[in-house]
């Protein structure tokens, strides 16, 4: 197991990722204290890694951390399939709530 400090992680993240790929995990140190673990998903030993990638992509999209396209690429799925998955789980495809979307639609109709 390798350790890197935050400065090393910022300046050369590829080195930390390569170390995680080789050793399975890297401990990220903040000053002299362990702050985080960088874990290689393929070395984690989960029985269904593609399902884990889909779950991560859905979670990232739901929290508005990534776009639908990025989530689809992360999951290794076509965009249309991811949009269908989001919809089936009741995850809104836009950042607006339903009333805001209705208002925007009404404004567009009056503008036309």
Coordinates of C-alpha atoms in Angstrom, one line a residue:
X1 CA 0.0 0.0 0.0
X2 CA 1.3 3.4 -0.9
X3 CA 0.7 6.8 0.7
X4 CA 0.6 10.2 -1.0
X5 CA 0.0 13.6 0.5
X6 CA -2.5 16.0 -0.8
X7 CA 0.1 18.1 -2.7
X8 CA 1.3 15.0 -4.5
X9 CA -2.2 14.0 -5.4
X10 CA -2.9 17.5 -6.8
X11 CA 0.3 17.7 -8.8
X12 CA 0.3 14.2 -10.2
X13 CA -3.0 12.3 -9.8
X14 CA -1.9 9.8 -12.4
X15 CA 0.8 8.5 -10.2
X16 CA -1.7 7.9 -7.4
X17 CA -4.1 6.2 -9.7
X18 CA -1.4 3.9 -11.1
X19 CA -0.3 3.0 -7.5
X20 CA -4.0 2.2 -6.7
X21 CA -4.2 0.0 -9.8
X22 CA -1.0 -1.8 -8.9
X23 CA -1.5 -2.1 -5.1
X24 CA -5.3 -2.0 -4.8
X25 CA -5.4 1.2 -2.7
X26 CA -3.5 4.4 -1.8
X27 CA -3.8 6.2 1.5
X28 CA -4.1 10.0 1.1
X29 CA -2.5 11.9 3.9
X30 CA -3.5 15.3 5.1
X31 CA -0.5 16.7 7.0
X32 CA 0.5 13.5 9.0
X33 CA -3.0 12.0 9.2
X34 CA -4.7 9.6 6.9
X35 CA -7.6 11.5 5.3
X36 CA -8.9 9.2 2.5
X37 CA -8.5 6.0 0.6
X38 CA -8.1 5.8 -3.2
X39 CA -9.3 2.4 -4.2
X40 CA -9.1 0.7 -7.6
X41 CA -12.5 -0.6 -8.4
X42 CA -11.3 -3.5 -10.5
X43 CA -9.0 -4.7 -7.6
X44 CA -11.8 -4.3 -5.0
X45 CA -13.1 -7.7 -5.8
X46 CA -16.8 -6.9 -6.1
X47 CA -18.7 -9.7 -7.8
X48 CA -20.5 -7.5 -10.4
X49 CA -18.3 -4.5 -11.3
X50 CA -20.5 -3.3 -14.2
X51 CA -23.5 -3.0 -11.8
X52 CA -21.3 -1.0 -9.3
X53 CA -20.4 1.4 -12.1
X54 CA -24.0 1.9 -13.0
X55 CA -24.9 2.5 -9.4
X56 CA -22.1 5.0 -9.1
X57 CA -23.2 6.8 -12.2
X58 CA -26.8 7.0 -11.1
X59 CA -25.8 8.3 -7.7
X60 CA -23.5 11.0 -9.2
X61 CA -26.2 12.1 -11.6
X62 CA -28.9 12.1 -8.9
X63 CA -26.7 14.4 -6.8
X64 CA -26.1 16.7 -9.9
X65 CA -22.4 16.0 -9.8
X66 CA -22.3 14.9 -13.4
X67 CA -24.3 15.2 -16.6
X68 CA -26.4 12.4 -18.0
X69 CA -23.9 11.9 -20.8
X70 CA -21.0 11.6 -18.3
X71 CA -23.1 9.2 -16.2
X72 CA -23.7 7.1 -19.3
X73 CA -20.0 7.0 -20.2
X74 CA -19.2 6.1 -16.5
X75 CA -21.7 3.3 -16.6
X76 CA -20.5 2.1 -20.0
X77 CA -24.1 2.4 -21.3
X78 CA -25.7 4.2 -24.2
X79 CA -27.2 7.6 -23.2
X80 CA -30.7 6.5 -24.2
X81 CA -30.5 3.5 -21.9
X82 CA -29.3 5.7 -19.0
X83 CA -32.1 8.2 -19.6
X84 CA -34.6 5.4 -19.4
X85 CA -33.0 4.1 -16.2
X86 CA -33.2 7.5 -14.6
X87 CA -36.8 7.9 -15.6
X88 CA -37.7 4.5 -14.3
X89 CA -36.2 5.4 -10.9
X90 CA -38.1 8.7 -10.8
X91 CA -34.9 10.8 -11.1
X92 CA -35.7 14.1 -12.8
X93 CA -33.7 14.7 -16.0
X94 CA -33.5 18.4 -15.3
X95 CA -32.5 20.4 -12.3
X96 CA -35.9 22.0 -12.1
X97 CA -38.7 20.8 -10.1
X98 CA -42.0 20.0 -11.8
X99 CA -43.7 23.4 -11.2
X100 CA -40.6 25.3 -12.5
X101 CA -40.7 23.1 -15.6
X102 CA -44.4 23.8 -16.1
X103 CA -43.8 27.6 -15.7
X104 CA -40.9 27.5 -18.3
X105 CA -43.1 25.6 -20.7
X106 CA -46.0 28.1 -20.3
X107 CA -43.6 31.0 -20.9
X108 CA -42.3 29.4 -24.0
X109 CA -45.8 28.8 -25.3
X110 CA -46.7 32.5 -24.8
X111 CA -43.5 33.6 -26.5
X112 CA -44.4 31.5 -29.5

